[in-house]
Structure formats: C-alpha cells, structure tokens
Amino acid sequence: MLSISSSSSTGRTFETRDPRTGDVIASVAEGDKDDVDLAVRAARKAFDHGEWPRMSGSERGRIMTRFADLVEQHADELAALESLDAGKHPAVTKAVDVGNAAGSLRYFAGAADKIHGETLKMQGQFQGYTLREPLGVAGFIIPWNFPTTMFAIKVAPALAAGCTMVVKPAEQTPLSALYLANLAKKAGIPDGVINVVPGFGPTAGAAIASHMDVDMVSFTGSTEVGRLIMEASARSNLKPVSLELGGKSPLIIFDDADLDMAVELAISANLFNKGEACVAASRVYVQEGIYDQFEKKLAERMKSWVVGDPFNDPRVNQGPQVDTTQYERVLSYIDHGKREGATVLTGGRPLGQNGYYIEPTVFINVKEDMTIAKEEIFGPVMCLMKFKTVEEAIERANDTRYGLGAGVMTRELDVANRVVRSVRAGVVWVNCYFAMGSDVPFGGRKMSGFGKDEGMHALDKFLAVKSVVTPLKGSPWM
Ligand code: ADP
C-alpha cells in the first residue's frame, strides 16, 4: 500500500480501493474545509497577482499544449491508475479517456489566443466595446467514472480563459487528478493555478460549493448532489453553477435499421465503461417489426460478453463496478426490477467471489412506470422495450425527467430529422452512440442539468463579459 501525502490540515487520510478485489491501493490525504480554504487562497493569489491571467493567450496555449503532450506521453501510467482505481479497461482508457483528455487540452490551447470581444455601435455620441475577462477562481467537483477526461474537460477551458482553480476528484478515484496536477506543473503551469484537494463530498466538496471566494462551480455527478451545489451557491455568494447530472437516455431503433449494427450499438451504449456512464442508453426502444429478432440476437450476443479482470485479461469486455456502494446499488435496482415484474432476459446476478462484478443484465417486459425504467442505475443494466409508431417512440423517449443524451437508428432521413428535433436532450446520436469530441458541446436539459463542457460554449463559463462605454468626439461617421 502506498501513502500519498499525509499533509491534510487534520492529518486524516482515506483509503482508495481496487474494485477487482476490494483491497486498499493507497491511503490519500483527506482534504477538508481548511484545506479547501488554503487551496482557494493559493488560487486567489495566483489569479490576483500571478502570471497566468497576465500572460498572453498564445503563451498560455503553448504551455497547455505541453501539458497535452505530457498527458499523451504518460498515457500508460494514467490508464493503469484508472484501471486500478476504477476497474476500467486499460486499453480503452488509454485510447478514449486519456485521448479525450489530451484532445481537450489541445483544443482549448488553440482557443486561448482567440478570445475576442465586440465593438458596439451605440446610439448617440458614444462608442462601446465588450471585454471577455477571466472570471477568477473556478471550483470543480468531479465524478469517478471518467476521472482523467473529467479533469481535463473542466480544467482546459478554465486554463485557456486565464482562470485559476480548485479541483476535488471523487473520493473513489483520487489518484489520476494528483498525477495530472504533477504533469501540469512539469508543463510549466505556475504554482497556485491548479490546486487538487482530494476528499469527500459533504466536507471538501461542500466547502468548495459554499466558498465565498470561489467565483463559479462546475460539477458533474448525481442530480441530488447537483441540487445541493445550487443551494450552496444560493446561500453563499451566488456563484454561477454549471451542472452535468444524471440521465436515462433513450435509444430508438426503427424497423429499417441494420439489425446486427443495432444490437452492437445497444450493447455498447449500455455496457461501455460497465454502464457507469451518464449518457448510457439505458432505455432501448425497438420497433415491433424487428423486435423479436432483435431480442433473440441480443440474448445470443450477450453469451460471448466477457466480464472479468480488465487489467490482466485483454479479452475482457467489462470490469468490476467502481466500489461496494455502487455494486450494491446496482444489484438492488436489479432486485427491484424483478420484484416489479420485469423479466430478466440475460444476467441479473453478481459474479465471482471477489470484487464488484455484475452480470450484464437485460430486462424485458418493462413498463414505463417501473423504477428501473425511470431512475438512473449507473451499471450494466438495459431496459428493452417495444414500440409501434414514430409518435409513440418520441413520446416515450421524452417521458423522463432527464434530458442528457439520445440515439436514433434508421435509414430514413425524415424520421431521423424528426426524432432529432423532437427529443429533449443535450446530444442526439444518429446511427452511432457515444461519439464525442473536444469541439462537441456536452451537457443536458431538464434534470440532467445545464451548462456545457467541451466545445466553445464551455469557454463562456469562465469569461465575464464587461461592457465598456466611452464618449465619442469628432467621429467622421456613426
Ligand atoms: P455518485 O453518487 O455517483 O458517487 P455524487 O454526485 O455523490 O455521485 O458524487 C460526484 C462528486 O460530488 C464527487 O466528487 C463527490 O465527492 C461530490 N459530492 C458528493 N456530495 C457532495 C456535496 N454534498 N457537496 C459537494 N460535493 C459533493
């Protein structure tokens, strides 16, 4: 077991565990309110007096590019850390999570010298212009399912804007954020700009959300905690809040879809990252003409789906759930589904003696008002349902409090366009799923939250628009 810094203000540490076995990997300094205070003070000093907001955008971009290079050079270490800490697949993590993290740093590095205001033609003898100024100290509270990507997609636009920041990684997965902070330092990001405080939500997380000297908070996690973050902002300094919360995303498969491709897409849209993904398409609607064939093929295909230790066996498709709490939560949802009268098509049980493994589970005969069809399960559990018409599919897809993602599979352009425009979600994938990129805004509607990560919209969260007006004398034109 490792010990990672014991310098929290209380001297307390917490253990982070390997979900393959439940064994302790490392003990990590446990940050609390006083540590958050120290981190915010360092970030404030770096913002008010440090070089980061004062250097040119192109110089910030140059340093961020170096950071991206270092992330790529250390992709193996980062992927190994995530695999040990979160039960993720190392090869997939290297390609997807670490790739996205580097991509995001590069994308926003390119944006750092392209932050422009407007010139305003006012009525009367005045001229106006807008400045887009860095907002100040940003607070980030991130989850455990994609720790490296989450760190980068939050931090990168804030860095580009010239902000400084405090980051609290999830208590289940604190290791990669500490490693990334070390790479940031090596890249030349000055001290005080990125401050990582590992710790728990109700202590360290809450201290960030309610801090009077934090200028904005960006959070990714559960809807319940998102609500607490907004409350904390309202009760403290009314800092702007950006929330990326849960989902219960629909995937609608029409009769004309390629059947094999549809089965593969439904599987990956549900089981990628062991179902620990906020945009997982956990409600799959299949049109009645192909429903029976789809169900049969899906059940057949699940037989060759391998659950096991992703670190040591390259054939493995699905590793363990992140920790014992999530494992038990997912199993209790599965029990709920059985008790509510849904039928288990495949899976439905825990796997093995050690670690937090769960069989990939498909429920059929699911009714819209069942808990498993309404609540986010965040595990390898799919609800498979049948529909008749486009109208019905759209209505049922929208019959949720969430609005994060959606997918549609059809060769009919008119049907695709209609669904795309009718489904209330932040992202809609047509004949694909989970395809994301640094330039694609990501974030939800309804109880999935608001505010975008990725894309140029993300930059706006870290920039305050200031209007400046001066009198105008003797201008030859107006
Ligand atoms: P999950 O239930 O999937 O673990 P959470 O929403 O509880 O998701 O956690 C996401 C992040 O929010 C984590 O970093 C966690 O520590 C943090 N968090 C949890 N509770 C609070 C809280 N009361 N205030 C601020 N942050 C919190």
Short mmCIF file of C-alpha atoms and ligand atoms in Angstrom, two decimals:
data_model
loop_
_atom_site.label_atom_id
_atom_site.label_comp_id
_atom_site.label_asym_id
_atom_site.label_seq_id
_atom_site.Cartn_x
_atom_site.Cartn_y
_atom_site.Cartn_z
CA MET A 1 0.00 0.00 0.00
CA LEU A 2 1.17 3.48 -0.86
CA SER A 3 0.76 6.58 1.21
CA ILE A 4 0.13 9.73 -0.80
CA SER A 5 0.98 12.86 1.21
CA SER A 6 -0.26 12.99 4.80
CA SER A 7 -0.36 16.74 4.88
CA SER A 8 -4.08 17.46 5.18
CA SER A 9 -4.92 20.02 7.85
CA THR A 10 -6.50 17.38 10.09
CA GLY A 11 -3.82 14.78 9.37
CA ARG A 12 -6.58 12.41 8.30
CA THR A 13 -6.25 10.09 5.33
CA PHE A 14 -8.68 7.88 3.42
CA GLU A 15 -8.18 4.64 1.55
CA THR A 16 -8.75 4.14 -2.12
CA ARG A 17 -9.51 0.56 -3.15
CA ASP A 18 -9.02 -1.74 -6.11
CA PRO A 19 -12.53 -2.77 -7.24
CA ARG A 20 -11.23 -6.08 -8.62
CA THR A 21 -10.54 -7.29 -5.09
CA GLY A 22 -11.64 -4.63 -2.64
CA ASP A 23 -8.00 -4.36 -1.47
CA VAL A 24 -6.56 -1.00 -0.46
CA ILE A 25 -4.30 0.53 -3.14
CA ALA A 26 -3.22 3.68 -1.36
CA SER A 27 -4.04 5.96 1.51
CA VAL A 28 -4.56 9.55 0.46
CA ALA A 29 -4.55 12.82 2.41
CA GLU A 30 -8.14 13.74 3.21
CA GLY A 31 -8.82 17.38 2.47
CA ASP A 32 -11.50 19.18 4.47
CA LYS A 33 -12.79 22.74 4.78
CA ASP A 34 -9.45 24.18 5.95
CA ASP A 35 -7.59 22.54 3.07
CA VAL A 36 -10.14 23.93 0.62
CA ASP A 37 -9.57 27.34 2.21
CA LEU A 38 -5.82 27.04 1.68
CA ALA A 39 -6.34 25.91 -1.91
CA VAL A 40 -8.73 28.77 -2.65
CA ARG A 41 -6.28 31.23 -1.12
CA ALA A 42 -3.48 29.88 -3.35
CA ALA A 43 -5.77 30.10 -6.40
CA ARG A 44 -6.87 33.63 -5.47
CA LYS A 45 -3.26 34.76 -5.06
CA ALA A 46 -2.32 33.20 -8.41
CA PHE A 47 -5.27 34.96 -10.02
CA ASP A 48 -4.88 38.38 -8.38
CA HIS A 49 -1.09 38.60 -8.53
CA GLY A 50 0.26 35.67 -10.55
CA GLU A 51 1.43 35.46 -14.12
CA TRP A 52 -1.20 33.05 -15.53
CA PRO A 53 -4.01 35.54 -16.24
CA ARG A 54 -1.43 38.16 -17.20
CA MET A 55 0.45 36.24 -19.86
CA SER A 56 -0.71 36.33 -23.47
CA GLY A 57 -3.26 33.81 -24.64
CA SER A 58 -0.75 32.33 -27.05
CA GLU A 59 1.73 31.75 -24.22
CA ARG A 60 -0.96 30.06 -22.13
CA GLY A 61 -1.81 27.97 -25.18
CA ARG A 62 1.85 26.97 -25.60
CA ILE A 63 2.05 25.73 -22.01
CA MET A 64 -1.29 23.93 -22.31
CA THR A 65 -0.01 22.16 -25.43
CA ARG A 66 2.98 20.97 -23.43
CA PHE A 67 0.56 19.70 -20.79
CA ALA A 68 -1.34 17.80 -23.53
CA ASP A 69 1.95 16.31 -24.79
CA LEU A 70 2.83 15.12 -21.28
CA VAL A 71 -0.62 13.56 -20.85
CA GLU A 72 -0.05 11.63 -24.07
CA GLN A 73 3.48 10.64 -23.10
CA HIS A 74 2.18 9.28 -19.78
CA ALA A 75 -0.93 7.65 -21.22
CA ASP A 76 0.12 4.20 -20.00
CA GLU A 77 0.59 5.35 -16.41
CA LEU A 78 -2.70 7.24 -16.42
CA ALA A 79 -4.57 4.29 -17.92
CA ALA A 80 -3.03 1.95 -15.34
CA LEU A 81 -4.01 4.27 -12.48
CA GLU A 82 -7.59 4.49 -13.72
CA SER A 83 -7.77 0.77 -14.23
CA LEU A 84 -6.55 0.04 -10.69
CA ASP A 85 -8.61 2.76 -9.04
CA ALA A 86 -11.87 2.48 -11.03
CA GLY A 87 -11.85 -1.03 -12.57
CA LYS A 88 -11.65 0.43 -16.06
CA HIS A 89 -10.29 -1.31 -19.12
CA PRO A 90 -6.68 -0.07 -19.54
CA ALA A 91 -6.51 -0.20 -23.35
CA VAL A 92 -9.88 1.50 -23.75
CA THR A 93 -8.99 4.03 -21.08
CA LYS A 94 -5.74 4.83 -22.83
CA ALA A 95 -7.45 5.36 -26.17
CA VAL A 96 -10.67 7.00 -25.02
CA ASP A 97 -10.22 8.71 -21.64
CA VAL A 98 -6.62 9.77 -21.97
CA GLY A 99 -7.05 10.54 -25.67
CA ASN A 100 -10.02 12.79 -24.90
CA ALA A 101 -8.14 14.49 -22.08
CA ALA A 102 -5.19 15.37 -24.31
CA GLY A 103 -7.59 16.37 -27.09
CA SER A 104 -9.45 18.73 -24.83
CA LEU A 105 -6.25 20.39 -23.58
CA ARG A 106 -5.12 20.86 -27.17
CA TYR A 107 -8.48 22.20 -28.35
CA PHE A 108 -8.63 24.85 -25.63
CA ALA A 109 -4.91 25.60 -26.02
CA GLY A 110 -5.86 26.66 -29.53
CA ALA A 111 -8.69 28.80 -28.19
CA ALA A 112 -6.58 30.67 -25.62
CA ASP A 113 -5.47 33.36 -28.10
CA LYS A 114 -8.86 33.68 -29.82
CA ILE A 115 -10.91 35.24 -27.05
CA HIS A 116 -12.42 38.34 -28.63
CA GLY A 117 -14.95 40.95 -27.64
CA GLU A 118 -17.21 43.07 -29.84
CA THR A 119 -17.23 46.71 -30.91
CA LEU A 120 -20.66 48.24 -30.32
CA LYS A 121 -22.18 50.98 -32.45
CA MET A 122 -24.21 52.87 -29.91
CA GLN A 123 -26.95 55.40 -30.45
CA GLY A 124 -25.63 58.88 -29.69
CA GLN A 125 -22.10 60.16 -29.24
CA PHE A 126 -20.67 57.09 -27.57
CA GLN A 127 -18.80 54.01 -28.53
CA GLY A 128 -18.91 50.75 -26.68
CA TYR A 129 -16.98 47.53 -26.66
CA THR A 130 -17.02 44.30 -24.71
CA LEU A 131 -14.16 42.67 -22.88
CA ARG A 132 -14.25 38.97 -22.08
CA GLU A 133 -12.29 38.76 -18.87
CA PRO A 134 -11.27 35.64 -16.93
CA LEU A 135 -13.86 35.08 -14.22
CA GLY A 136 -11.46 34.33 -11.37
CA VAL A 137 -11.22 31.20 -9.21
CA ALA A 138 -13.15 28.21 -10.55
CA GLY A 139 -14.22 25.24 -8.40
CA PHE A 140 -14.52 21.77 -9.94
CA ILE A 141 -16.16 18.79 -8.32
CA ILE A 142 -15.74 15.72 -10.49
CA PRO A 143 -17.01 12.13 -10.53
CA TRP A 144 -15.30 8.73 -10.58
CA ASN A 145 -16.43 7.21 -13.89
CA PHE A 146 -14.08 9.09 -16.27
CA PRO A 147 -11.67 10.80 -13.86
CA THR A 148 -8.93 11.78 -16.34
CA THR A 149 -11.31 13.04 -19.01
CA MET A 150 -13.43 14.91 -16.46
CA PHE A 151 -10.37 16.60 -15.01
CA ALA A 152 -9.22 17.77 -18.43
CA ILE A 153 -12.56 18.88 -19.87
CA LYS A 154 -13.20 21.03 -16.79
CA VAL A 155 -9.69 22.40 -16.36
CA ALA A 156 -8.81 23.07 -20.02
CA PRO A 157 -11.30 25.87 -20.84
CA ALA A 158 -10.67 27.49 -17.46
CA LEU A 159 -6.93 27.49 -18.15
CA ALA A 160 -7.46 28.95 -21.61
CA ALA A 161 -9.60 31.74 -20.18
CA GLY A 162 -6.87 32.64 -17.65
CA CYS A 163 -8.69 31.41 -14.54
CA THR A 164 -7.15 29.64 -11.58
CA MET A 165 -8.87 26.69 -9.92
CA VAL A 166 -9.50 24.16 -7.17
CA VAL A 167 -10.34 20.60 -8.20
CA LYS A 168 -11.88 17.95 -5.98
CA PRO A 169 -11.69 14.48 -7.51
CA ALA A 170 -14.19 11.84 -6.39
CA GLU A 171 -13.20 10.01 -3.21
CA GLN A 172 -13.39 6.67 -5.09
CA THR A 173 -10.77 7.76 -7.66
CA PRO A 174 -8.37 10.42 -6.34
CA LEU A 175 -5.17 9.13 -7.97
CA SER A 176 -5.28 10.40 -11.56
CA ALA A 177 -6.05 14.01 -10.55
CA LEU A 178 -2.92 14.06 -8.38
CA TYR A 179 -0.89 12.63 -11.22
CA LEU A 180 -2.34 15.15 -13.69
CA ALA A 181 -1.52 18.05 -11.34
CA ASN A 182 2.06 16.83 -11.32
CA LEU A 183 2.12 16.79 -15.14
CA ALA A 184 0.63 20.30 -15.21
CA LYS A 185 3.47 21.52 -13.02
CA LYS A 186 6.03 19.83 -15.29
CA ALA A 187 4.41 21.51 -18.30
CA GLY A 188 5.07 24.93 -16.73
CA ILE A 189 1.66 25.83 -15.33
CA PRO A 190 2.58 28.09 -12.43
CA ASP A 191 2.02 27.11 -8.80
CA GLY A 192 -1.38 28.06 -7.46
CA VAL A 193 -3.16 27.81 -10.80
CA ILE A 194 -4.40 24.21 -10.40
CA ASN A 195 -4.98 23.05 -6.82
CA VAL A 196 -6.16 19.49 -6.24
CA VAL A 197 -7.87 18.69 -2.93
CA PRO A 198 -8.80 15.01 -2.56
CA GLY A 199 -11.57 14.41 -0.04
CA PHE A 200 -15.22 13.63 0.48
CA GLY A 201 -18.27 15.34 -0.96
CA PRO A 202 -20.09 16.59 2.14
CA THR A 203 -16.84 18.07 3.53
CA ALA A 204 -14.33 19.15 0.86
CA GLY A 205 -16.90 19.28 -1.98
CA ALA A 206 -19.41 21.25 0.07
CA ALA A 207 -16.66 23.67 1.16
CA ILE A 208 -15.92 24.49 -2.50
CA ALA A 209 -19.60 24.94 -3.38
CA SER A 210 -20.23 27.29 -0.46
CA HIS A 211 -16.91 29.17 -0.54
CA MET A 212 -17.28 32.95 -0.65
CA ASP A 213 -14.13 33.36 -2.71
CA VAL A 214 -14.85 30.79 -5.42
CA ASP A 215 -16.28 32.57 -8.47
CA MET A 216 -18.00 29.67 -10.23
CA VAL A 217 -18.56 25.95 -9.69
CA SER A 218 -18.72 23.28 -12.34
CA PHE A 219 -19.99 19.93 -11.12
CA THR A 220 -20.54 16.52 -12.69
CA GLY A 221 -22.33 13.89 -10.63
CA SER A 222 -25.73 12.94 -9.34
CA THR A 223 -28.87 15.04 -9.58
CA GLU A 224 -29.26 15.01 -5.78
CA VAL A 225 -25.82 16.47 -5.22
CA GLY A 226 -26.31 18.93 -8.11
CA ARG A 227 -29.26 20.32 -6.18
CA LEU A 228 -27.05 20.72 -3.08
CA ILE A 229 -24.42 22.56 -5.12
CA MET A 230 -27.03 25.05 -6.35
CA GLU A 231 -28.34 25.53 -2.83
CA ALA A 232 -24.83 26.13 -1.53
CA SER A 233 -24.24 28.72 -4.23
CA ALA A 234 -27.53 30.46 -3.43
CA ARG A 235 -26.73 30.53 0.28
CA SER A 236 -23.17 31.81 -0.18
CA ASN A 237 -22.07 34.22 -2.92
CA LEU A 238 -24.48 33.30 -5.76
CA LYS A 239 -21.63 31.96 -7.83
CA PRO A 240 -22.68 30.73 -11.28
CA VAL A 241 -23.12 26.99 -11.36
CA SER A 242 -22.76 24.50 -14.21
CA LEU A 243 -24.26 21.06 -13.62
CA GLU A 244 -23.82 17.88 -15.64
CA LEU A 245 -26.08 15.37 -13.89
CA GLY A 246 -27.65 12.00 -14.43
CA GLY A 247 -29.56 10.60 -17.36
CA LYS A 248 -31.94 7.90 -18.53
CA SER A 249 -31.19 8.21 -22.21
CA PRO A 250 -33.34 6.55 -24.89
CA LEU A 251 -32.01 4.70 -27.94
CA ILE A 252 -34.75 4.34 -30.58
CA ILE A 253 -34.23 1.61 -33.17
CA PHE A 254 -36.56 1.60 -36.18
CA ASP A 255 -37.55 -1.41 -38.32
CA ASP A 256 -35.25 -0.38 -41.18
CA ALA A 257 -32.08 -0.29 -39.07
CA ASP A 258 -29.29 -2.78 -39.76
CA LEU A 259 -30.08 -5.43 -37.16
CA ASP A 260 -26.53 -6.56 -36.33
CA MET A 261 -25.33 -2.99 -36.05
CA ALA A 262 -28.32 -2.11 -33.86
CA VAL A 263 -27.58 -4.96 -31.46
CA GLU A 264 -23.91 -3.94 -31.20
CA LEU A 265 -24.83 -0.30 -30.68
CA ALA A 266 -27.39 -1.11 -27.97
CA ILE A 267 -24.78 -3.21 -26.17
CA SER A 268 -22.01 -0.62 -26.29
CA ALA A 269 -24.44 2.21 -25.48
CA ASN A 270 -25.31 0.35 -22.29
CA LEU A 271 -22.23 -1.55 -21.27
CA PHE A 272 -19.39 0.77 -22.24
CA ASN A 273 -17.44 1.50 -19.04
CA LYS A 274 -19.60 -1.16 -17.25
CA GLY A 275 -22.64 1.05 -17.67
CA GLU A 276 -21.02 3.69 -15.48
CA ALA A 277 -21.74 6.49 -17.92
CA CYS A 278 -24.21 9.32 -17.52
CA VAL A 279 -25.30 9.08 -21.18
CA ALA A 280 -25.74 5.28 -21.14
CA ALA A 281 -28.76 4.43 -23.33
CA SER A 282 -30.47 2.50 -20.56
CA ARG A 283 -33.89 2.65 -22.30
CA VAL A 284 -33.73 0.84 -25.64
CA TYR A 285 -36.90 1.12 -27.75
CA VAL A 286 -37.12 -1.28 -30.70
CA GLN A 287 -39.87 -1.08 -33.32
CA GLU A 288 -42.25 -4.04 -33.39
CA GLY A 289 -41.30 -5.31 -36.88
CA ILE A 290 -37.78 -6.31 -35.76
CA TYR A 291 -38.32 -6.57 -32.02
CA ASP A 292 -38.40 -10.39 -31.76
CA GLN A 293 -35.31 -10.85 -33.93
CA PHE A 294 -33.53 -8.09 -32.00
CA GLU A 295 -34.30 -9.67 -28.62
CA LYS A 296 -33.08 -13.08 -29.81
CA LYS A 297 -29.85 -11.72 -31.30
CA LEU A 298 -29.14 -9.63 -28.24
CA ALA A 299 -29.55 -12.61 -25.90
CA GLU A 300 -27.30 -14.67 -28.18
CA ARG A 301 -24.63 -11.96 -28.38
CA MET A 302 -24.52 -11.49 -24.60
CA LYS A 303 -23.27 -15.08 -24.25
CA SER A 304 -19.88 -14.03 -25.62
CA TRP A 305 -19.63 -10.90 -23.46
CA VAL A 306 -16.71 -11.39 -21.05
CA VAL A 307 -16.84 -9.98 -17.53
CA GLY A 308 -13.63 -10.15 -15.51
CA ASP A 309 -10.35 -8.52 -14.55
CA PRO A 310 -9.68 -5.98 -17.31
CA PHE A 311 -6.15 -5.37 -16.12
CA ASN A 312 -4.86 -8.87 -16.69
CA ASP A 313 -7.07 -10.29 -19.42
CA PRO A 314 -7.31 -8.48 -22.77
CA ARG A 315 -10.43 -10.49 -23.78
CA VAL A 316 -12.45 -8.86 -21.02
CA ASN A 317 -15.29 -6.55 -22.13
CA GLN A 318 -16.48 -5.47 -18.71
CA GLY A 319 -14.63 -4.94 -15.44
CA PRO A 320 -15.88 -4.52 -11.87
CA GLN A 321 -18.17 -1.70 -10.71
CA VAL A 322 -16.21 1.08 -9.03
CA ASP A 323 -16.88 0.27 -5.37
CA THR A 324 -19.02 -1.69 -2.97
CA THR A 325 -21.64 1.08 -2.68
CA GLN A 326 -22.23 1.22 -6.43
CA TYR A 327 -22.14 -2.57 -6.69
CA GLU A 328 -24.84 -2.93 -4.05
CA ARG A 329 -26.86 -0.10 -5.53
CA VAL A 330 -26.92 -1.70 -8.99
CA LEU A 331 -27.83 -5.11 -7.52
CA SER A 332 -30.66 -3.57 -5.55
CA TYR A 333 -32.05 -1.97 -8.75
CA ILE A 334 -31.89 -5.39 -10.41
CA ASP A 335 -33.86 -6.87 -7.49
CA HIS A 336 -36.34 -4.04 -7.78
CA GLY A 337 -36.84 -4.78 -11.47
CA LYS A 338 -37.53 -8.45 -10.72
CA ARG A 339 -39.96 -7.59 -7.93
CA GLU A 340 -41.79 -5.02 -10.08
CA GLY A 341 -42.50 -7.75 -12.65
CA ALA A 342 -39.93 -7.14 -15.40
CA THR A 343 -38.38 -10.29 -16.91
CA VAL A 344 -34.64 -10.93 -16.88
CA LEU A 345 -33.56 -11.80 -20.43
CA THR A 346 -29.86 -12.14 -19.56
CA GLY A 347 -27.74 -11.74 -16.43
CA GLY A 348 -29.31 -10.41 -13.27
CA ARG A 349 -26.77 -11.68 -10.74
CA PRO A 350 -23.43 -10.78 -9.15
CA LEU A 351 -20.40 -12.61 -10.48
CA GLY A 352 -17.46 -14.28 -8.71
CA GLN A 353 -16.38 -14.38 -5.06
CA ASN A 354 -14.12 -11.34 -5.05
CA GLY A 355 -14.52 -7.79 -6.28
CA TYR A 356 -17.55 -5.93 -7.56
CA TYR A 357 -18.53 -7.83 -10.71
CA ILE A 358 -22.09 -7.92 -12.05
CA GLU A 359 -23.52 -9.87 -14.99
CA PRO A 360 -24.63 -7.65 -17.86
CA THR A 361 -28.37 -7.55 -17.38
CA VAL A 362 -31.15 -7.05 -19.91
CA PHE A 363 -34.73 -6.62 -18.71
CA ILE A 364 -37.72 -7.18 -20.99
CA ASN A 365 -41.44 -6.70 -20.28
CA VAL A 366 -40.53 -3.37 -18.77
CA LYS A 367 -43.28 -0.83 -18.10
CA GLU A 368 -42.57 2.91 -18.22
CA ASP A 369 -43.59 3.44 -14.61
CA MET A 370 -41.20 0.84 -13.19
CA THR A 371 -38.29 2.16 -11.13
CA ILE A 372 -35.76 0.52 -13.47
CA ALA A 373 -37.24 2.49 -16.40
CA LYS A 374 -37.32 5.78 -14.54
CA GLU A 375 -34.21 6.01 -12.37
CA GLU A 376 -30.59 6.14 -13.36
CA ILE A 377 -28.97 2.80 -12.44
CA PHE A 378 -25.38 3.59 -13.48
CA GLY A 379 -24.47 -0.03 -14.08
CA PRO A 380 -24.68 -2.78 -16.73
CA VAL A 381 -28.48 -2.85 -16.88
CA MET A 382 -30.57 -2.34 -20.04
CA CYS A 383 -34.35 -1.96 -20.28
CA LEU A 384 -35.55 -3.29 -23.64
CA MET A 385 -38.96 -2.10 -24.82
CA LYS A 386 -41.14 -2.38 -27.94
CA PHE A 387 -42.90 0.44 -29.83
CA LYS A 388 -45.14 0.79 -32.89
CA THR A 389 -45.03 4.32 -34.36
CA VAL A 390 -42.67 7.31 -34.59
CA GLU A 391 -45.08 9.38 -32.49
CA GLU A 392 -45.14 6.76 -29.77
CA ALA A 393 -41.33 6.46 -29.74
CA ILE A 394 -40.91 10.22 -29.38
CA GLU A 395 -43.47 10.48 -26.63
CA ARG A 396 -41.98 7.64 -24.62
CA ALA A 397 -38.42 8.86 -25.18
CA ASN A 398 -39.41 12.23 -23.71
CA ASP A 399 -41.31 10.69 -20.81
CA THR A 400 -38.43 11.20 -18.36
CA ARG A 401 -37.20 13.87 -16.02
CA TYR A 402 -33.79 13.63 -17.61
CA GLY A 403 -32.52 15.08 -20.89
CA LEU A 404 -28.87 14.23 -21.38
CA GLY A 405 -28.45 12.02 -24.46
CA ALA A 406 -30.49 10.12 -27.03
CA GLY A 407 -29.86 7.87 -30.01
CA VAL A 408 -31.83 7.02 -33.13
CA MET A 409 -31.17 4.27 -35.66
CA THR A 410 -32.88 4.46 -39.04
CA ARG A 411 -32.01 4.86 -42.73
CA GLU A 412 -34.94 7.25 -43.23
CA LEU A 413 -33.62 10.79 -43.18
CA ASP A 414 -37.04 12.29 -42.48
CA VAL A 415 -37.59 10.04 -39.50
CA ALA A 416 -34.12 10.77 -38.16
CA ASN A 417 -34.61 14.53 -38.52
CA ARG A 418 -37.99 14.39 -36.83
CA VAL A 419 -36.67 12.43 -33.86
CA VAL A 420 -33.56 14.63 -33.56
CA ARG A 421 -35.74 17.75 -33.33
CA SER A 422 -38.37 16.22 -31.05
CA VAL A 423 -36.26 14.58 -28.36
CA ARG A 424 -35.43 16.91 -25.49
CA ALA A 425 -31.79 16.07 -24.86
CA GLY A 426 -28.38 17.77 -24.94
CA VAL A 427 -26.95 15.43 -27.58
CA VAL A 428 -28.63 13.15 -30.12
CA TRP A 429 -26.63 10.49 -31.94
CA VAL A 430 -27.90 9.25 -35.31
CA ASN A 431 -26.77 5.73 -36.28
CA CYS A 432 -23.99 5.94 -33.73
CA TYR A 433 -23.68 6.43 -29.98
CA PHE A 434 -21.12 7.82 -27.52
CA ALA A 435 -19.22 9.63 -30.28
CA MET A 436 -17.81 12.69 -28.53
CA GLY A 437 -15.14 15.24 -29.25
CA SER A 438 -13.50 18.32 -27.80
CA ASP A 439 -15.49 20.55 -30.16
CA VAL A 440 -18.87 18.93 -29.45
CA PRO A 441 -20.72 20.74 -26.64
CA PHE A 442 -21.77 18.27 -23.96
CA GLY A 443 -24.40 18.83 -21.28
CA GLY A 444 -28.03 18.22 -20.58
CA ARG A 445 -31.50 19.66 -20.21
CA LYS A 446 -34.26 19.16 -17.64
CA MET A 447 -32.93 17.36 -14.54
CA SER A 448 -29.75 16.38 -16.37
CA GLY A 449 -28.52 19.90 -15.63
CA PHE A 450 -27.34 22.89 -17.62
CA GLY A 451 -24.11 24.38 -18.92
CA LYS A 452 -21.80 22.79 -21.47
CA ASP A 453 -18.48 21.02 -21.13
CA GLU A 454 -16.41 20.80 -24.33
CA GLY A 455 -16.85 22.99 -27.40
CA MET A 456 -16.51 26.76 -27.45
CA HIS A 457 -19.63 27.11 -25.27
CA ALA A 458 -17.56 25.72 -22.39
CA LEU A 459 -15.19 28.67 -22.60
CA ASP A 460 -18.02 31.13 -21.92
CA LYS A 461 -18.44 29.76 -18.40
CA PHE A 462 -15.02 31.09 -17.46
CA LEU A 463 -15.31 34.53 -19.04
CA ALA A 464 -17.10 37.55 -17.64
CA VAL A 465 -18.43 39.92 -20.30
CA LYS A 466 -17.70 43.51 -19.41
CA SER A 467 -19.22 46.37 -21.42
CA VAL A 468 -17.10 49.50 -21.71
CA VAL A 469 -18.50 52.81 -22.96
CA THR A 470 -16.56 55.96 -23.85
CA PRO A 471 -17.74 59.31 -25.24
CA LEU A 472 -17.02 59.74 -28.91
CA LYS A 473 -15.95 63.18 -30.16
CA GLY A 474 -15.46 64.24 -33.76
CA SER A 475 -16.00 60.86 -35.40
CA PRO A 476 -16.38 61.29 -39.19
CA TRP A 477 -19.07 58.59 -39.23
CA MET A 478 -21.60 56.97 -36.93
P1 ADP B 1 -22.20 9.28 -7.10
O1 ADP B 1 -23.47 9.09 -6.35
O2 ADP B 1 -22.26 8.75 -8.47
O3 ADP B 1 -20.96 8.90 -6.36
P2 ADP B 1 -22.04 12.06 -6.41
O4 ADP B 1 -22.90 13.09 -7.00
O5 ADP B 1 -22.31 11.64 -5.00
O6 ADP B 1 -22.09 10.83 -7.40
O7 ADP B 1 -20.50 12.47 -6.49
C1 ADP B 1 -19.93 13.24 -7.51
C2 ADP B 1 -18.94 14.19 -6.88
O8 ADP B 1 -19.65 15.05 -5.99
C3 ADP B 1 -17.86 13.53 -6.05
O9 ADP B 1 -16.64 14.25 -6.20
C4 ADP B 1 -18.38 13.69 -4.63
O10 ADP B 1 -17.36 13.69 -3.64
C5 ADP B 1 -19.04 15.06 -4.72
N1 ADP B 1 -20.05 15.31 -3.69
C6 ADP B 1 -20.84 14.42 -3.04
N2 ADP B 1 -21.61 15.04 -2.13
C7 ADP B 1 -21.33 16.36 -2.18
C8 ADP B 1 -21.80 17.53 -1.50
N3 ADP B 1 -22.71 17.45 -0.56
N4 ADP B 1 -21.27 18.72 -1.85
C9 ADP B 1 -20.34 18.82 -2.81
N5 ADP B 1 -19.85 17.76 -3.48
C10 ADP B 1 -20.32 16.54 -3.19
#
